[in-house]
Amino acid sequence: MKLSTEIEIRFSDLDAYGHVNNAIFFTYLETARVKLFRERFSALMQEGLLFLVVEASCRYRKPIELDDRVLIDISTEEIGRSSFTFTYLVHDGRGKEFADARTVMVCFDQGRSKAVAIPDDFRAVFDGQVEC
Amino acid sequence: MKLSTEIEIRFSDLDAYGHVNNAIFFTYLETARVKLFRERFSALMQEGLLFLVVEASCRYRKPIELDDRVLIDISTEEIGRSSFTFTYLVHDGRGKEFADARTVMVCFDQGRSKAVAIPDDFRAVFDGQVEC
Amino acid sequence: MKLSTEIEIRFSDLDAYGHVNNAIFFTYLETARVKLFRERFSALMQEGLLFLVVEASCRYRKPIELDDRVLIDISTEEIGRSSFTFTYLVHDGRGKEFADARTVMVCFDQGRSKAVAIPDDFRAVFDGQVEC
Amino acid sequence: MKLSTEIEIRFSDLDAYGHVNNAIFFTYLETARVKLFRERFSALMQEGLLFLVVEASCRYRKPIELDDRVLIDISTEEIGRSSFTFTYLVHDGRGKEFADARTVMVCFDQGRSKAVAIPDDFRAVFDGQVEC
């Protein structure tokens, strides 16, 4: 699976160094991820399935400035029974790479408040292709 | 009622101008307010009563820098049947005033999802004195 | 002057009530404002002119949810010698109004670190029409 | 080196799930880190030395709720010529561990805008003990 989405930078994302704050990169990943989930898996959400982040990491390569265009490509790296791994490339669409990142998520059933197997239709999207 | 509480500044509260971002002032007000509510009105919260902000305003006098100490004094300006007004002074405890602000709030019953009369014990605290 | 711009809601803008946090409304205003300034007044910015918020207020009418589309209309209410007032309407473009707001700003010269007269070309844009 | 500092949770740190948002954990790490730097290395800061985060990762073990007390222990894991690694334990001081994290930082000279060797007095603090 591969999805590419654009993030709108806010002035308040910049810190006193004049660059997007390092914690905000994870907000950008979440924004891209939630957009994907809502577009593709809104049904699951309604069934009370959550995807909890159990691990997150980011390598910062270049600072993001207010003028930069920011795109995030999400790919599936690994799909287990109840957990899966997303990898992210944060770039400007013109060859400048700001960061690459990774989140491990677990499919969680709110009702039973426990990790559950990833539904097949979810798995199908991951194994296939998503386009925006 | 008057309450004074200290706010911990975070580096990420600063924007590219090197001062606490203007929107963050409202986060500071909320932080002070929630602290008050949780200390004094936790019972109400458990009954499903919320205090929704219906109006908020702030006059910025001096920028807040990372080194500044920030205190917020909350006072009750007005108490109606279901709504009340808080006024805030944001200062450093040594005579420097960063801002004064005001929020109008409504007592809201989540269960019935409607505005309700302010409970008497809540009103009592407002009319009396709160100390921290 | 009137400008309308769209704001991209982020999951992290929502608070524990499941609605966009009240302080974030001011971040939305700033995001719309900065977009306007950068599009129209980038030259001024480069001359070291800032527009500092000295007053901000918002009336909350309807909560914003993750699914909502958010548009912000900015209008000039008043232009003085060195200060000016913007009014904002936060709505969904389909008649639902989330909030109206107001910010008073001052034209500030970083180099001389003092309030200065609003440049004529800036004033011209305000008196005229801006389209997006 | 080991430092322990407390973080003040804000209502706005919680997301729609009612827990501290996963990106905010990195804001907490930064808040603890900046506090350490300002207490110990303010002189360096004034010389225009920055510590840029080039890598950050976090493993989430337990959600943080508004009522939780949050402490962050920072330890030095590794010190190179111009880069160093901090490890963090986010816990409640009573045995509940919310997360453990890691950041790789580079000592950066703003004036020459390049990575530089870690100053000896900085290195000394790292090799020694810091107490709060």
mmCIF file of N, CA, C and O in Angstrom, chain B residues 5-13 24 27-28 30-31 34-35 38 66-67, chain D residues 5-13 24 27-28 30-31 34-35 38 66-67:
data_model
loop_
_atom_site.group_PDB
_atom_site.id
_atom_site.type_symbol
_atom_site.label_atom_id
_atom_site.label_comp_id
_atom_site.label_asym_id
_atom_site.label_seq_id
_atom_site.Cartn_x
_atom_site.Cartn_y
_atom_site.Cartn_z
ATOM 1 N N THR B 5 -2.553 30.463 39.997
ATOM 2 C CA THR B 5 -1.838 29.224 39.702
ATOM 3 C C THR B 5 -0.689 29.512 38.738
ATOM 4 O O THR B 5 -0.744 30.477 37.982
ATOM 5 N N GLU B 6 0.345 28.695 38.813
ATOM 6 C CA GLU B 6 1.506 28.905 37.954
ATOM 7 C C GLU B 6 1.439 27.999 36.733
ATOM 8 O O GLU B 6 0.939 26.875 36.799
ATOM 9 N N ILE B 7 1.912 28.517 35.606
ATOM 10 C CA ILE B 7 1.923 27.751 34.356
ATOM 11 C C ILE B 7 3.369 27.451 33.975
ATOM 12 O O ILE B 7 4.233 28.319 34.060
ATOM 13 N N GLU B 8 3.615 26.225 33.571
ATOM 14 C CA GLU B 8 4.954 25.829 33.130
ATOM 15 C C GLU B 8 5.099 26.097 31.635
ATOM 16 O O GLU B 8 4.363 25.509 30.835
ATOM 17 N N ILE B 9 5.981 27.010 31.282
ATOM 18 C CA ILE B 9 6.187 27.322 29.864
ATOM 19 C C ILE B 9 6.944 26.185 29.187
ATOM 20 O O ILE B 9 7.856 25.597 29.781
ATOM 21 N N ARG B 10 6.543 25.856 27.977
ATOM 22 C CA ARG B 10 7.262 24.854 27.189
ATOM 23 C C ARG B 10 7.951 25.542 26.020
ATOM 24 O O ARG B 10 7.425 26.499 25.461
ATOM 25 N N PHE B 11 9.100 25.023 25.632
ATOM 26 C CA PHE B 11 9.821 25.589 24.487
ATOM 27 C C PHE B 11 8.907 25.634 23.265
ATOM 28 O O PHE B 11 8.915 26.610 22.496
ATOM 29 N N SER B 12 8.079 24.625 23.112
ATOM 30 C CA SER B 12 7.203 24.548 21.935
ATOM 31 C C SER B 12 6.056 25.572 21.989
ATOM 32 O O SER B 12 5.314 25.721 21.019
ATOM 33 N N ASP B 13 5.903 26.277 23.119
ATOM 34 C CA ASP B 13 4.895 27.340 23.201
ATOM 35 C C ASP B 13 5.347 28.581 22.443
ATOM 36 O O ASP B 13 4.532 29.437 22.092
ATOM 37 N N ILE B 24 -1.555 30.308 22.342
ATOM 38 C CA ILE B 24 -1.157 29.539 23.530
ATOM 39 C C ILE B 24 -1.619 30.223 24.817
ATOM 40 O O ILE B 24 -1.870 29.563 25.828
ATOM 41 N N THR B 27 -4.532 28.565 25.826
ATOM 42 C CA THR B 27 -4.222 27.252 26.406
ATOM 43 C C THR B 27 -3.811 27.423 27.864
ATOM 44 O O THR B 27 -4.186 26.620 28.719
ATOM 45 N N TYR B 28 -3.082 28.487 28.146
ATOM 46 C CA TYR B 28 -2.688 28.765 29.534
ATOM 47 C C TYR B 28 -3.936 29.031 30.394
ATOM 48 O O TYR B 28 -4.055 28.532 31.510
ATOM 49 N N GLU B 30 -6.908 27.938 29.882
ATOM 50 C CA GLU B 30 -7.606 26.666 30.045
ATOM 51 C C GLU B 30 -6.916 25.800 31.091
ATOM 52 O O GLU B 30 -7.564 25.162 31.929
ATOM 53 N N THR B 31 -5.578 25.789 31.037
ATOM 54 C CA THR B 31 -4.814 24.974 31.980
ATOM 55 C C THR B 31 -5.093 25.418 33.416
ATOM 56 O O THR B 31 -5.326 24.583 34.300
ATOM 57 N N VAL B 34 -8.913 24.512 34.192
ATOM 58 C CA VAL B 34 -9.137 23.075 34.409
ATOM 59 C C VAL B 34 -8.564 22.659 35.760
ATOM 60 O O VAL B 34 -9.175 21.884 36.494
ATOM 61 N N LYS B 35 -7.425 23.246 36.107
ATOM 62 C CA LYS B 35 -6.833 22.945 37.413
ATOM 63 C C LYS B 35 -7.803 23.350 38.521
ATOM 64 O O LYS B 35 -8.049 22.589 39.460
ATOM 65 N N ARG B 38 -10.864 20.933 38.528
ATOM 66 C CA ARG B 38 -10.557 19.589 39.032
ATOM 67 C C ARG B 38 -10.322 19.601 40.536
ATOM 68 O O ARG B 38 -10.670 18.651 41.224
ATOM 69 N N LEU B 66 10.763 32.534 27.227
ATOM 70 C CA LEU B 66 11.009 31.236 27.850
ATOM 71 C C LEU B 66 11.444 31.358 29.309
ATOM 72 O O LEU B 66 11.117 30.528 30.149
ATOM 73 N N ASP B 67 12.156 32.436 29.608
ATOM 74 C CA ASP B 67 12.662 32.615 30.973
ATOM 75 C C ASP B 67 11.631 33.147 31.952
ATOM 76 O O ASP B 67 11.857 33.134 33.161
ATOM 77 N N THR D 5 12.755 15.129 35.997
ATOM 78 C CA THR D 5 11.974 16.358 36.063
ATOM 79 C C THR D 5 10.497 16.040 35.875
ATOM 80 O O THR D 5 10.151 15.041 35.246
ATOM 81 N N GLU D 6 9.647 16.883 36.446
ATOM 82 C CA GLU D 6 8.207 16.634 36.345
ATOM 83 C C GLU D 6 7.604 17.484 35.227
ATOM 84 O O GLU D 6 8.034 18.612 34.969
ATOM 85 N N ILE D 7 6.621 16.925 34.541
ATOM 86 C CA ILE D 7 5.939 17.622 33.453
ATOM 87 C C ILE D 7 4.508 17.932 33.881
ATOM 88 O O ILE D 7 3.831 17.076 34.449
ATOM 89 N N GLU D 8 4.074 19.139 33.619
ATOM 90 C CA GLU D 8 2.696 19.522 33.943
ATOM 91 C C GLU D 8 1.796 19.189 32.754
ATOM 92 O O GLU D 8 1.979 19.732 31.664
ATOM 93 N N ILE D 9 0.853 18.282 32.960
ATOM 94 C CA ILE D 9 -0.064 17.901 31.886
ATOM 95 C C ILE D 9 -1.081 19.015 31.662
ATOM 96 O O ILE D 9 -1.548 19.637 32.615
ATOM 97 N N ARG D 10 -1.381 19.276 30.409
ATOM 98 C CA ARG D 10 -2.413 20.253 30.072
ATOM 99 C C ARG D 10 -3.616 19.532 29.476
ATOM 100 O O ARG D 10 -3.445 18.538 28.765
ATOM 101 N N PHE D 11 -4.787 20.039 29.738
ATOM 102 C CA PHE D 11 -6.000 19.439 29.180
ATOM 103 C C PHE D 11 -5.868 19.304 27.656
ATOM 104 O O PHE D 11 -6.279 18.298 27.069
ATOM 105 N N SER D 12 -5.247 20.307 27.047
ATOM 106 C CA SER D 12 -5.133 20.306 25.581
ATOM 107 C C SER D 12 -4.126 19.277 25.066
ATOM 108 O O SER D 12 -4.019 19.068 23.854
ATOM 109 N N ASP D 13 -3.391 18.633 25.976
ATOM 110 C CA ASP D 13 -2.477 17.556 25.556
ATOM 111 C C ASP D 13 -3.252 16.287 25.209
ATOM 112 O O ASP D 13 -2.744 15.413 24.513
ATOM 113 N N ILE D 24 2.574 14.455 21.562
ATOM 114 C CA ILE D 24 2.862 15.286 22.741
ATOM 115 C C ILE D 24 3.942 14.655 23.623
ATOM 116 O O ILE D 24 4.677 15.353 24.313
ATOM 117 N N THR D 27 6.931 16.332 22.858
ATOM 118 C CA THR D 27 6.950 17.677 23.451
ATOM 119 C C THR D 27 7.379 17.578 24.914
ATOM 120 O O THR D 27 8.135 18.421 25.403
ATOM 121 N N TYR D 28 6.925 16.539 25.586
ATOM 122 C CA TYR D 28 7.330 16.327 26.988
ATOM 123 C C TYR D 28 8.838 16.091 27.066
ATOM 124 O O TYR D 28 9.520 16.644 27.924
ATOM 125 N N GLU D 30 11.082 17.100 25.013
ATOM 126 C CA GLU D 30 11.741 18.375 24.719
ATOM 127 C C GLU D 30 11.692 19.307 25.928
ATOM 128 O O GLU D 30 12.674 19.969 26.262
ATOM 129 N N THR D 31 10.533 19.337 26.590
ATOM 130 C CA THR D 31 10.375 20.206 27.757
ATOM 131 C C THR D 31 11.384 19.828 28.844
ATOM 132 O O THR D 31 12.034 20.698 29.431
ATOM 133 N N VAL D 34 15.013 20.708 27.442
ATOM 134 C CA VAL D 34 15.300 22.144 27.434
ATOM 135 C C VAL D 34 15.537 22.630 28.866
ATOM 136 O O VAL D 34 16.435 23.421 29.126
ATOM 137 N N LYS D 35 14.753 22.076 29.793
ATOM 138 C CA LYS D 35 14.938 22.459 31.197
ATOM 139 C C LYS D 35 16.360 22.097 31.637
ATOM 140 O O LYS D 35 17.053 22.906 32.267
ATOM 141 N N ARG D 38 18.926 24.459 29.911
ATOM 142 C CA ARG D 38 18.918 25.824 30.442
ATOM 143 C C ARG D 38 19.530 25.881 31.836
ATOM 144 O O ARG D 38 20.181 26.853 32.204
ATOM 145 N N LEU D 66 -5.267 12.621 32.330
ATOM 146 C CA LEU D 66 -5.161 13.957 32.931
ATOM 147 C C LEU D 66 -4.762 13.907 34.399
ATOM 148 O O LEU D 66 -4.059 14.785 34.905
ATOM 149 N N ASP D 67 -5.188 12.867 35.082
ATOM 150 C CA ASP D 67 -4.897 12.751 36.514
ATOM 151 C C ASP D 67 -3.491 12.265 36.822
ATOM 152 O O ASP D 67 -3.036 12.358 37.965
#
